[in-house]
Every structure is written in structure tokens, then in C-alpha cells.
Coordinates of C-alpha atoms in Angstrom, one line a residue:
X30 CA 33.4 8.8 12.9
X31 CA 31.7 8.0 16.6
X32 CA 30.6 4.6 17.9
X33 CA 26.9 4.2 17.8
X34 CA 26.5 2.1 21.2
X35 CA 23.8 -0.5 21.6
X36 CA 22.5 -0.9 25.4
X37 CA 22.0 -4.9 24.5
X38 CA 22.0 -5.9 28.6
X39 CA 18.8 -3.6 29.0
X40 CA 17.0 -5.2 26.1
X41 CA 17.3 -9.0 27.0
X42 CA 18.1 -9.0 30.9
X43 CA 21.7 -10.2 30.9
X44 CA 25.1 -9.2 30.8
X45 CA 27.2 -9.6 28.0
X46 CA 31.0 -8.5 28.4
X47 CA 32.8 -9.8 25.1
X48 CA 32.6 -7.5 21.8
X49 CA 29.8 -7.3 19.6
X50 CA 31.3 -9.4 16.8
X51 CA 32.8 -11.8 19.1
X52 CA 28.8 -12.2 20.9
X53 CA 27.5 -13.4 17.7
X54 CA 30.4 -15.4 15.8
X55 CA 29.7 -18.8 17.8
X56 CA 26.7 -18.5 16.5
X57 CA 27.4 -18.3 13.1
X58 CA 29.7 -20.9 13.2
X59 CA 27.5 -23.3 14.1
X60 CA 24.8 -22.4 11.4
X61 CA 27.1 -21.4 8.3
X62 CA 26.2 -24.5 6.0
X63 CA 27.6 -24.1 2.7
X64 CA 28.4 -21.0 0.8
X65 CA 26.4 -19.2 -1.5
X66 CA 25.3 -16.0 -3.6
X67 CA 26.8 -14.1 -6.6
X68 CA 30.6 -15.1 -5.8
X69 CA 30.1 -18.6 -5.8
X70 CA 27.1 -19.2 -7.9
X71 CA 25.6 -22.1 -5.8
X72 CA 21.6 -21.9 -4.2
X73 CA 20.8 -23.1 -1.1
X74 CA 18.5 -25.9 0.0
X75 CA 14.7 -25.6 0.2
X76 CA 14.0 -23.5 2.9
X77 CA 17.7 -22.0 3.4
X78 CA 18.2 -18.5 2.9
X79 CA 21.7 -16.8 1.6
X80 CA 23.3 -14.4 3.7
X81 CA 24.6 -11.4 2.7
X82 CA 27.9 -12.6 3.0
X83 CA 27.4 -15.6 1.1
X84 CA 26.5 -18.2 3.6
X85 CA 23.5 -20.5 4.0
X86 CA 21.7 -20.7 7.0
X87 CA 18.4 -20.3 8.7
X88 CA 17.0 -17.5 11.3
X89 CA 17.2 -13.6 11.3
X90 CA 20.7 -13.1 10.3
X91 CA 20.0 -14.9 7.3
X92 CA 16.5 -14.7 6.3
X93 CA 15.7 -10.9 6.6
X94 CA 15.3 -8.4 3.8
X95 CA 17.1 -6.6 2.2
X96 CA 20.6 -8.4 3.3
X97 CA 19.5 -12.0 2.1
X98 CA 20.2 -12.5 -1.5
X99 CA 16.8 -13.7 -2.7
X100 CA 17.9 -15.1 -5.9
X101 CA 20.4 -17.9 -4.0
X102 CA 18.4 -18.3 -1.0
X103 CA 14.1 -20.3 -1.6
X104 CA 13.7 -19.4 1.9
X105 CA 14.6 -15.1 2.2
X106 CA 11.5 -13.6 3.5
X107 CA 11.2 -11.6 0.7
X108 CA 10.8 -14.5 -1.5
X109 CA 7.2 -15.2 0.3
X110 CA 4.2 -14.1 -1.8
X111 CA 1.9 -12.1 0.4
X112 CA -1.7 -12.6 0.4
X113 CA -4.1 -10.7 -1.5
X114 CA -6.0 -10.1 -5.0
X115 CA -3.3 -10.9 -7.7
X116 CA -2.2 -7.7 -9.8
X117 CA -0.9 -9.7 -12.7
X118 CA -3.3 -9.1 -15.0
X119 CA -4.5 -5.9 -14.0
X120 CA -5.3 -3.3 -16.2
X121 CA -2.3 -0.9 -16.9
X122 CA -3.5 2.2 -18.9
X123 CA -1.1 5.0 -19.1
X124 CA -3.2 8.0 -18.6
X125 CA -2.2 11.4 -18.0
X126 CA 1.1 13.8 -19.4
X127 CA 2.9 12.3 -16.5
X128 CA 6.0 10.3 -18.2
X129 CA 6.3 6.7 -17.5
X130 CA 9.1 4.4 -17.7
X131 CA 11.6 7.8 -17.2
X132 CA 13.1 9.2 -14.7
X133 CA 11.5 12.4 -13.3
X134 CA 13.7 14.3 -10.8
X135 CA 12.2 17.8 -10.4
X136 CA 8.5 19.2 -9.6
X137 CA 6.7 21.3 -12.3
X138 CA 4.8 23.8 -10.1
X139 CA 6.8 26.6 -8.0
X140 CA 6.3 27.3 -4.4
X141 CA 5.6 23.4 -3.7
X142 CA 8.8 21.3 -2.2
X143 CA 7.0 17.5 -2.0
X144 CA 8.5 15.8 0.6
X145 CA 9.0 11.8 0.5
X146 CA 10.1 9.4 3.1
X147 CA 11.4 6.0 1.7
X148 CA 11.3 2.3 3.5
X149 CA 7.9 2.8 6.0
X150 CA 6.3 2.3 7.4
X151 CA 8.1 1.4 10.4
X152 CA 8.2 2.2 13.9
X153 CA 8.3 6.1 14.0
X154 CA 5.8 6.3 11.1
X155 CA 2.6 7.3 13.2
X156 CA 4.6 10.1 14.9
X157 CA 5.7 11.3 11.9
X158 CA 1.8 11.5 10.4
X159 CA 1.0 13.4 13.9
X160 CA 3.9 15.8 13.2
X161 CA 2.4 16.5 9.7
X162 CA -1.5 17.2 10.6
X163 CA 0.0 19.4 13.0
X164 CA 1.2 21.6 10.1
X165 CA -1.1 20.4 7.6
X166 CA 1.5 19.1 5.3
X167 CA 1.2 16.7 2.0
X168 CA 3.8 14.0 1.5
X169 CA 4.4 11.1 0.1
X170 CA 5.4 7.2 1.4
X171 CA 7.6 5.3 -0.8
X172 CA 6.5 2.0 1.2
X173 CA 8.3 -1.1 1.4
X174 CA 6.5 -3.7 1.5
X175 CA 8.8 -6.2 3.9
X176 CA 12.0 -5.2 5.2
X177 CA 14.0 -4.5 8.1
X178 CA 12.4 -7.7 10.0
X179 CA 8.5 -5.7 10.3
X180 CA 6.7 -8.4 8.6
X181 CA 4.7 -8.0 5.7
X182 CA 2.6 -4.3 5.6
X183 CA -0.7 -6.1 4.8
X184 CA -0.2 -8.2 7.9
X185 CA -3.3 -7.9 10.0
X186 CA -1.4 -8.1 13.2
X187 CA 0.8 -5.5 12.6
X188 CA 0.2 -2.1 13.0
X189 CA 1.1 -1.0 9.4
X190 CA -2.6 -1.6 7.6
X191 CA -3.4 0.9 9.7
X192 CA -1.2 3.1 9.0
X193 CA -1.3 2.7 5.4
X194 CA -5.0 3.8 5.8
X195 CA -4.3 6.7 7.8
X196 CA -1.5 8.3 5.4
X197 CA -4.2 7.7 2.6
X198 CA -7.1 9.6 5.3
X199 CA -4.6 12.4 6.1
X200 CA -3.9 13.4 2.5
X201 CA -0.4 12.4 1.8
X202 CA 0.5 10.0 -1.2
X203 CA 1.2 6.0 -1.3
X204 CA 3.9 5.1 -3.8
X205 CA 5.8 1.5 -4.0
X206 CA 9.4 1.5 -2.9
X207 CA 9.2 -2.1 -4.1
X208 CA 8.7 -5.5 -1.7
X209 CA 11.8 -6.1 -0.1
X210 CA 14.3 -3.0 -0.9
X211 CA 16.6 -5.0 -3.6
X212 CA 18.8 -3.3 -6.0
X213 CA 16.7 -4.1 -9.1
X214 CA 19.5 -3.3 -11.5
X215 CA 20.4 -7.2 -10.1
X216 CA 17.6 -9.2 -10.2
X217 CA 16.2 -11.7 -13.3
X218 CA 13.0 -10.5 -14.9
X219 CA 10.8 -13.0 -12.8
X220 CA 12.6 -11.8 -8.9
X221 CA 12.0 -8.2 -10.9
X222 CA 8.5 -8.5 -11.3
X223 CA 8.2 -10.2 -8.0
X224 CA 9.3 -6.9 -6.2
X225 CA 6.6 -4.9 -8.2
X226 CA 3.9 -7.3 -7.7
X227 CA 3.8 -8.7 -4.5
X228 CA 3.8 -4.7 -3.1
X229 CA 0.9 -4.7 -5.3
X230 CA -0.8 -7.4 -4.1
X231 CA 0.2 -5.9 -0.4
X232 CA -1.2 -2.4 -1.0
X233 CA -4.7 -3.9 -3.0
X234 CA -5.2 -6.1 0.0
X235 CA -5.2 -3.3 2.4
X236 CA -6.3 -0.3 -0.1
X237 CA -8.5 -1.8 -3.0
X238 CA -5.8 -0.4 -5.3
X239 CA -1.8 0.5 -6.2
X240 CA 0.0 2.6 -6.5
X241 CA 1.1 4.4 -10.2
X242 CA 4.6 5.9 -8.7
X243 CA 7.6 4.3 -7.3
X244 CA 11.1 5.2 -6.4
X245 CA 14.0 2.4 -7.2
X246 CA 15.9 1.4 -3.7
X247 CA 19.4 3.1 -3.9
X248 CA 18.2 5.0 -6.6
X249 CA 19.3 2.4 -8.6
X250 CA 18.1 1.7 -12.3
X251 CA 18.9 1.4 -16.1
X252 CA 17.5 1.0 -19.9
X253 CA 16.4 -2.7 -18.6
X254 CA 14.6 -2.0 -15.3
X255 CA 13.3 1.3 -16.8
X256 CA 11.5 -0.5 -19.7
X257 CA 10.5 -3.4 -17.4
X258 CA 8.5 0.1 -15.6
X259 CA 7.1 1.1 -18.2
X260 CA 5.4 -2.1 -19.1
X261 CA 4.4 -2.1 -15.5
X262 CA 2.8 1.6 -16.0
X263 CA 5.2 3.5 -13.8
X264 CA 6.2 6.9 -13.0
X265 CA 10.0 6.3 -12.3
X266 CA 10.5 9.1 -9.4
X267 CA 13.9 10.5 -7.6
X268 CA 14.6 13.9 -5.9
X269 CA 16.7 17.0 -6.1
X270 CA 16.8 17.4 -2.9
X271 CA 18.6 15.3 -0.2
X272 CA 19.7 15.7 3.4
X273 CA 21.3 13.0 3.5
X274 CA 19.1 12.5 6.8
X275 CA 20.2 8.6 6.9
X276 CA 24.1 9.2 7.0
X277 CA 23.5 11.7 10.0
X278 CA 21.3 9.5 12.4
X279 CA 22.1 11.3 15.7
X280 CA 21.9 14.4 17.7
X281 CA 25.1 15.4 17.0
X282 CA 25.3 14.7 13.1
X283 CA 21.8 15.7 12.2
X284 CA 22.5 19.7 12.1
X285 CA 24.5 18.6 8.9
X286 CA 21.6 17.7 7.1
X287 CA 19.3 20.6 8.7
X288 CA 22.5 22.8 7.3
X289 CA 22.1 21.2 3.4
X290 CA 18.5 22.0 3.5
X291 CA 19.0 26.0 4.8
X292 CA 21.7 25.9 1.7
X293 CA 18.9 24.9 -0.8
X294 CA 15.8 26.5 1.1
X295 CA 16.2 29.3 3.6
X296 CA 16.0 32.4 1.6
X297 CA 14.6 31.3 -1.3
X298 CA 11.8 32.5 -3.5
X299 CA 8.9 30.5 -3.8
X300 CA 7.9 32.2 -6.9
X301 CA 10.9 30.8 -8.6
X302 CA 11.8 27.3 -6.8
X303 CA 10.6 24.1 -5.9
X304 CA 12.0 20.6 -5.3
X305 CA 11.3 17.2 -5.2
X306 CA 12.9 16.0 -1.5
X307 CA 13.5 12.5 0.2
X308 CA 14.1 11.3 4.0
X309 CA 13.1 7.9 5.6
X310 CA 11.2 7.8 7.9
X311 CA 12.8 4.5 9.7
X312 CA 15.7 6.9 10.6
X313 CA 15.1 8.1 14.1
X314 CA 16.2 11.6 13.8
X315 CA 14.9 12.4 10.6
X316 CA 11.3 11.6 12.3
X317 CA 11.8 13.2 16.0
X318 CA 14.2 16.5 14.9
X319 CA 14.7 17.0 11.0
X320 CA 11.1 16.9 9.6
X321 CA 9.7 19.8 11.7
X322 CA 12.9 21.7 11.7
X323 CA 12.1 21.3 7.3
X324 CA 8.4 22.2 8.3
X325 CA 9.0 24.8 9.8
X326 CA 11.7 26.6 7.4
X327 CA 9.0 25.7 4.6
X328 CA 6.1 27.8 6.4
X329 CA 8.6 30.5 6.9
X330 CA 9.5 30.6 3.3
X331 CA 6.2 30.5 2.5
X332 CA 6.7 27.5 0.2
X333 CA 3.8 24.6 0.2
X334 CA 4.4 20.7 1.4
X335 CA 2.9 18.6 -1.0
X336 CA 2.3 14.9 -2.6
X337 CA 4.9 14.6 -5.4
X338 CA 1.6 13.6 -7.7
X339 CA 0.4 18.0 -7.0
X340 CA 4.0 19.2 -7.5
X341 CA 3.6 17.2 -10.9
X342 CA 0.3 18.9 -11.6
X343 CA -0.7 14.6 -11.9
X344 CA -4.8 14.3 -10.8
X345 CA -5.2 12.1 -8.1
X346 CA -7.1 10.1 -10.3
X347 CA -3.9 8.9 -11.7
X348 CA -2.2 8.1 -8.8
X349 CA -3.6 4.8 -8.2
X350 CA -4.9 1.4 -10.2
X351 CA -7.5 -0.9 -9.2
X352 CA -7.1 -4.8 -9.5
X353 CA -10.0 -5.2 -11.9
X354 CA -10.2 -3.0 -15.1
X355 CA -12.6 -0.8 -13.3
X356 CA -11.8 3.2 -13.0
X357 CA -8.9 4.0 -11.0
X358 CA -10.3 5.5 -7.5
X359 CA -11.6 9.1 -7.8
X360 CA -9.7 12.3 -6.2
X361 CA -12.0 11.7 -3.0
X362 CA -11.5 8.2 -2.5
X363 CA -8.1 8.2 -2.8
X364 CA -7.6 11.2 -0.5
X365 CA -10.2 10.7 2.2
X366 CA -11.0 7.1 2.6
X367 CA -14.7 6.0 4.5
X368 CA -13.8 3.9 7.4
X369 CA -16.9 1.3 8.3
X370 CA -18.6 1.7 11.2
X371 CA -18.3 -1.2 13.7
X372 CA -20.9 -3.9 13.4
X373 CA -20.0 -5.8 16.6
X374 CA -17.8 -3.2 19.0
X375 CA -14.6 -4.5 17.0
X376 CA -12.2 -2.1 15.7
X377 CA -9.1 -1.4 14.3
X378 CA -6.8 -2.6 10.9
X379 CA -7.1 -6.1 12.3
X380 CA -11.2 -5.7 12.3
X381 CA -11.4 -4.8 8.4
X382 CA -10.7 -0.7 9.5
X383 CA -13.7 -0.3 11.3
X384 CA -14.2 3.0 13.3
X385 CA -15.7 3.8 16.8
X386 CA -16.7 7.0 16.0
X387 CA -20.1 7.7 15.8
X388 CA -20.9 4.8 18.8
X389 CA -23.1 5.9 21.3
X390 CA -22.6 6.9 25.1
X391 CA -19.4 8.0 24.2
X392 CA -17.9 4.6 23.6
X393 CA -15.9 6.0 20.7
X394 CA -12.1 4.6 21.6
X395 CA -10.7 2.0 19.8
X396 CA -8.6 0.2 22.5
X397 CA -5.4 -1.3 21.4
X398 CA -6.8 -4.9 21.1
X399 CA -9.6 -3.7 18.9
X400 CA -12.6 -2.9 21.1
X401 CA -14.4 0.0 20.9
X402 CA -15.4 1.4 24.6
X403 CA -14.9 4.6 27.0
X404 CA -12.8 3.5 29.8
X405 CA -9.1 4.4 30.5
X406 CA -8.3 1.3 29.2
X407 CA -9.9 1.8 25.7
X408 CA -8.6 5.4 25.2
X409 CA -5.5 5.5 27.1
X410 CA -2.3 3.2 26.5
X411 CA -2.5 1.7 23.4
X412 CA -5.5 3.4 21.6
X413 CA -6.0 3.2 18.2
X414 CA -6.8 7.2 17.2
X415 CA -7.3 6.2 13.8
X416 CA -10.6 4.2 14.2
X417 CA -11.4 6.1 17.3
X418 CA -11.4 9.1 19.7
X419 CA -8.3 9.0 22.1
X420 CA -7.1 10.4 25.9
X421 CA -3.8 10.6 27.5
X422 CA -0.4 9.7 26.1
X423 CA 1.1 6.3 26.1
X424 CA 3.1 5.2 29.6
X425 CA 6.2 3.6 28.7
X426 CA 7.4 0.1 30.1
X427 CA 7.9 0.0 33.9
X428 CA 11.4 -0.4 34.9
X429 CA 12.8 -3.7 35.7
X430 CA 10.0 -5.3 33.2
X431 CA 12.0 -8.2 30.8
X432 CA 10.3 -10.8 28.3
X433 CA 9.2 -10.2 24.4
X434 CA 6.4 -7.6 25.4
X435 CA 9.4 -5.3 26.8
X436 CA 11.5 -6.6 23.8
X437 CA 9.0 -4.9 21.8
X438 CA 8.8 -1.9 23.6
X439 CA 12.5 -1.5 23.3
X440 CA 12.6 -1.4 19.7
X441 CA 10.9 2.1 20.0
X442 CA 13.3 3.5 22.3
X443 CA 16.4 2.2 20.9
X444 CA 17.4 4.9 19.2
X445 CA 17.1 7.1 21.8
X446 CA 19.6 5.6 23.9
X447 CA 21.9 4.3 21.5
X448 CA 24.0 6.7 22.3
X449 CA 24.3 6.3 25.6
X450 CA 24.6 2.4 26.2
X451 CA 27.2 0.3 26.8
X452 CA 28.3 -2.5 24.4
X453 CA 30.4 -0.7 21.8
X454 CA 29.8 -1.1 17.6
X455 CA 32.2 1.0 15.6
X456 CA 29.7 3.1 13.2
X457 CA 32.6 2.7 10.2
X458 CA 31.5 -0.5 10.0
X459 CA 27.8 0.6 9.4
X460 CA 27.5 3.7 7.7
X461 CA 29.0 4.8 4.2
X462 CA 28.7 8.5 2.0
X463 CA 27.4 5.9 -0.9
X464 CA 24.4 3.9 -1.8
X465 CA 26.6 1.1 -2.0
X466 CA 27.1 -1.7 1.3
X467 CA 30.4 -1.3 2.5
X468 CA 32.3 -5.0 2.8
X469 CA 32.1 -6.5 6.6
X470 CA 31.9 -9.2 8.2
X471 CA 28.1 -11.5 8.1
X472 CA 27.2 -10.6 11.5
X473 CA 27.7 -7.0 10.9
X474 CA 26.3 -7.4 7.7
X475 CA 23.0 -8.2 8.5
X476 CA 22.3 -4.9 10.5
X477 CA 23.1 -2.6 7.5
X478 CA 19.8 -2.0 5.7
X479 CA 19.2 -0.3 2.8
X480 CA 20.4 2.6 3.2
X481 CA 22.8 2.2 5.7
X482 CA 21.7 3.2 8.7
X483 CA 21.3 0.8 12.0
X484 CA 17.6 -0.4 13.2
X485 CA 16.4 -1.3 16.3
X486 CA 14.4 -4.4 14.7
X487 CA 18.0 -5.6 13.2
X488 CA 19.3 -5.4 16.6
X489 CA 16.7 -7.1 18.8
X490 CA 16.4 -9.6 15.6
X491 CA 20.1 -10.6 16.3
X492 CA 19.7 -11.0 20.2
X493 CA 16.9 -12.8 20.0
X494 CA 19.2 -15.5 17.3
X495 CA 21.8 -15.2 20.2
X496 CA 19.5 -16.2 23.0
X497 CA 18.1 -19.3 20.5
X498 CA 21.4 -20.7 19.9
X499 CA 23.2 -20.5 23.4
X500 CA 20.6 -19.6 25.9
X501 CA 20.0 -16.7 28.2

């Protein structure tokens, strides 16, 4: 299998000349305090987190979700409740013929295929919604509610309120993917219920309401965690149709899953087929070259891209719960939410989701520090086109630029050069054909994510560990 290559000079400013696992062992040597986790039974200290690997420690390696074992380590990041309206007590009718607390693998209408990306949102996320207005296509977000080092999705300084608004505006579907991406087959009631609630809490902070539908992270449950769902109110949902998008994350592996998708699709009769599909949309290729390659076969099949709740024949009604025991929101809320008007010429998720449109003398950008206005700088770089007009396409950073603003930047573009750069990391050690981890070393460890496929925020996470501990 080919090296994925990580360009790590161009993302911090220096050179580095020794291999990748020898760049970070010093630095796990001098933070591995004890061991920990499932093969030795022992928790950390307050505040200590428990490495994949079994080691406690502090910092990015050691702390980020999904790798940190959250039942040995108090201080994983996906042991912090997030703020927000507690779902504990919230009513949990089971409404509808919809099954819950089973697993449903296939849709119930033919002609629809309902596409699903797991793990968002993320960095590709909003290009992926653009790619789907453009061929007015349904889907639906299995969202995770804090993994891969993005912060938590009802973070107001983080792009992903917005977001979560905008897949809600634009039609598609919010389902829960869980909090932190942990293999719930695993976990004690109480870190169970954790993963269920705090997305919960997450998605009412942000929405008003949750989501009735999830999908288990590595598809992975049983008579337990299937029950536990059903006392939750869950629709338990998986697919029969999978590219395998995340085991073929570059240009030269990615025409293996477009070929498993012309097996299932091309050719087929609408009147007589459908399927329940899943991608991620944190997989670079998936988002930028698979999903309009699927769009496309779709139209010329003359099948229909849908939320899994239409393939299920589920009303919107019943896709969503409110935190009190008021009615769940309405087919129109839920599909075409009212974003306020500005009160004070501030915009944006970090402004409670108020628009510019609709402000006068054509102030109607919502610039990308949340101020509505009509100049270049409100609707060029950095404008906000869900809670406002925009012009022009984004500039990327100018060459030669270094610091945490062009850190940032280079998460986006990682991908896209990963190919190409010059620090070597064999992709054996980072991929596998199963939803299982493969065994490597901590260090390497900490980059595989849920599904197995490399991401630029594990990357910069572990240079910017590197550069604390020994300096630029």
C-alpha cells in the first residue's frame, strides 16, 4: 500500500530530517506517566487523560477523541459536558411505524438512495453542502459532537453552529453519531448515556431540539446498547451501501470506491431499487471527487437523493425532540429554519444566527468576524453566505506566511498535498479493511480516527505538542 506523505516543514516553518516516529518519541518519553486503560486496569489522575496506547499524559496526543480511553482517563475531552439545556429528562415518545431500538439497514421507498456522511462536520463540510444545492440533493449528517481535535459543535467560535443551521436550512437531515465517536459496545451505562446526551445537549443548544436517529461509530452494537436506544427513543440506522470512501482517501485509490458504487447503481432500475448509503465527510476525497461523481450517476439513473427519514416514509415531524415536553418541531421548522434579523449589524453563529439579508443599502454580507456591511472586506474572504449575501471566492494564504493563523489555514489544504510532501508515514500503519484499530505504536496511534483515515487536525495537533515540548 503507498505512503501518505505529510509536508510537516511547510506547516510550522522548520526543517525536520529524522522519521516521523522518531520526531515525536522524545516527546512521549518525557510525558508517559504511568500506564493505564483496559490492559492494566488503573485510572489516571485528576486531569490526566489515557492514551490510546495505555499511557497517561496530558496534551493532544493524549487528550483527543476518539483515541483517549474516556473511562481511564477524568481529563479526555470527550469526558467534558458541553453547555446547553440538559436532555435528561426530556420527553421521549415513540411516535411513528419507524422501529426503535433495532437495527434498520435498508430504505422502504424505491427510486430514493439517502445518502449519509458520518463524523462532521469538519473542515470540508460547507463544500460539501455547496456541492449538494448545486444538485438539489437530500442527505443526512450523522454528526459527532467532538472529535478529531474540532472542539465541541455548539462552540460559538467555531464554525460548526453554523453549519449545523445551514444543513437544517438546506433540507438535509441531523442525526447523532454520538459525542466523541467511542465503540459503545465498551462503555458502562453512565459513559453510554454520556455519548447520547451530551450530543443532545450540543444539538438543543444550537437547534432547540435532537435528533430521533443515530448511527453507532464502527457500526458497532448489541442486545445491551440496542435496548439502552430504545429507552433513549432511537432509530438504530446503518446502510447497505458502502464505498468504502475512507479506506480509499486519495486520487489514486478513490476510483475503487466510484467502481463499488457503478456495481450497485449504474444500470439499475429505480422502479425496483433503493439503498441506504454512507461516506464521511471528514475524508477529503469523498468531499472534493466521490460525492458529485455519486450525484451525478444518481441523476443519470434517474434515482432521487434523499434524508434517510423520506426513504423511511418517517414525517419530519418525527425526526426531531424538543427539550421540554412540548411538540416535536413541525415539517417546516425542521426543514427551513427563520434566521433573525440583525438587531445591531452583528451576524453570524457566534451572534445567535442572525442574518444580513434584508439590511438596507445593500449592506447584506455577513463578514467573517460577524459584521454585516457591503465592502470587499464583508463579502469577500471570509464571508459568512449563510447569514448573508456573498462575492468572490476566498484567496488562500500568501506564500512565505507562518504562525497559528497559517496553521489554520493549512489544515484545509492538507490533504491536498499530502501526497506530494516530504516527511514520509507508511499508510500500513494507518489504514485497515476493518472497523477495528490496527496495533501501533502511541504516537502513531493518536492520528488514526475512527474510521481510520488520517486528518489534518491530528496532524497539526501533534506538531503543535512537538513545538511545546522542544521548541521551534
Amino acid at each position: 500500500m503507498k505512503s501518505i506523505t505529510l509536508p510537516i516543514a511547510s506547516l510550522v516553518g522548520f526543517s525536520i530530517a529524522s522519521p516521523w516516529s522518531t520526531l515525536f518519541s522524545r516527546s512521549l518519553d518525557r510525558r508517559q506517566a504511568g500506564r493505564c486503560g483496559t490492559g492494566f486496569g488503573t485510572v489516571c489522575g485528576r486531569n490526566e487523560c489515557c492514551s490510546s496506547a495505555g499511557w497517561c499524559g496530558t496534551g493532544y496526543l493524549y487528550c483527543s477523541a476518539p483515541s483517549c480511553q474516556i473511562e481511564y482517563g477524568p481529563g479526555c475531552d470527550a469526558n467534558v459536558r458541553p453547555g446547553g439545556p440538559d436532555t435528561t429528562n426530556a420527553a421521549r415518545p415513540k411516535v411513528g411505524s419507524i422501529p426503535y431500538g433495532q437495527a434498520i439497514y435498508r430504505c422502504n421507498r424505491n427510486g430514493d438512495i439517502a445518502l449519509t456522511y458520518d463524523d462532521g462536520p469538519y473542515t470540508y463540510t460547507e463544500d460539501l453542502l455547496n456541492l449538494l444545492q448545486r444538485y438539489n440533493a437530500k442527505a443526512t449528517f450523522y454528526i459527532t459532537g467532538r472529535n478529531l481535535g474540532k472542539g465541541a459543535i455548539n462552540d460559538p467560535d467555531t464554525p460548526w453552529p453554523g453549519l449545523i443551521w445551514r444543513m437544517v436550512r438546506d433540507g438535509h437531515q441531523i442525526a447523532s453519531h454520538t459525542w466523541s465517536h467511542q465503540r459503545l459496545t465498551t462503555l458502562s451505562r453512565s459513559k453510554f448515556w454520556n455519548q447520547m446526551i451530551y450530543n443532545e445537549i450540543a444539538f438543543a443548544d444550537i437547534l432547540g431540539y435532537f435528533p430521533t436517529y443515530m448511527r453507532p461509530p464502527y457500526s458497532a452494537s448489541n442486545t445491551t446498547t440496542d435496548a439502552w436506544l430504545n429507552e433513549l427513543g432511537y432509530h438504530i440506522t446503518y446502510f447497505n451501501l458502502d464505498t468504502e470512501g475512507y479506506l480509499h482517501d486519495s486520487p489514486n485509490m478513490i476510483s475503487t470506491s466510484k467502481q463499488i458504487w457503478d456495481n450497485t447503481v449504474e444500470g439499475r432500475s429505480p422502479a425496483t431499487n433503493k439503498w441506504l448509503h454512507i461516506e464521511h465527510d471528514p475524508v477529503y476525497q469523498t468531499v472534493y471527487n466521490l460525492t458529485e461523481y455519486m450525484l451525478r450517476s444518481i441523476r443519470r439513473n434517474n434515482f432521487t437523493a434523499v434524508t434517510v427519514g423520506q426513504c423511511l416514509q418517517d414525517p419530519p415531524s418525527n425526526w426531531y425532540r424538543t427539550v421540554s415536553s412540548s411538540p416535536s418541531p413541525t415539517s417546516t421548522s425542521s426543514s427551513s429554519p427563520t434566521f433573525p434579523a440583525t438587531a445591531n449589524g452583528r451576524c453570524g453563529s457566534r451572534h445567535g444566527g442572525a442574518t444580513c439579508r434584508g439590511e438596507p443599502n445593500g449592506e447584506t454580507c455577513c463578514s467573517q468576524n460577524g459584521w454585516c456591511g457591503g465592502t470587499s472586506d464583508h463579502c469577500g474572504r471570509g464571508c459568512q453566505p449563510v447569514f448573508g449575501t456573498c462575492r468572490g471566492t476566498p484567496e488562500p494564504a500568501a506564500p512565505g506566511r507562518c504562525g497559528a493563523a497559517i496553521l489554520s489555514h493549512s489544515i484545509r489544504i492538507l490533504h491536498s498535498t499530502a501526497i506530494d510532501g516530504q516527511t514520509q508515514l507508511d499508510v500500513n500503519t494507518l489504514h485497515t479493511k476493518t472497523h477495528a484499530k490496527p496495533s501501533a505504536p502511541d504516537n502513531t496511534q493518536a492520528l488514526i480516527d475512527a474510521k481510520t483515515f488520517v486528518t489534518p487536525e491530528y496532524a497539526v495537533g501533534l506538531i503543535r505538542d512537538w513545538i511545546t515540548a522542544h521548541g521551534p
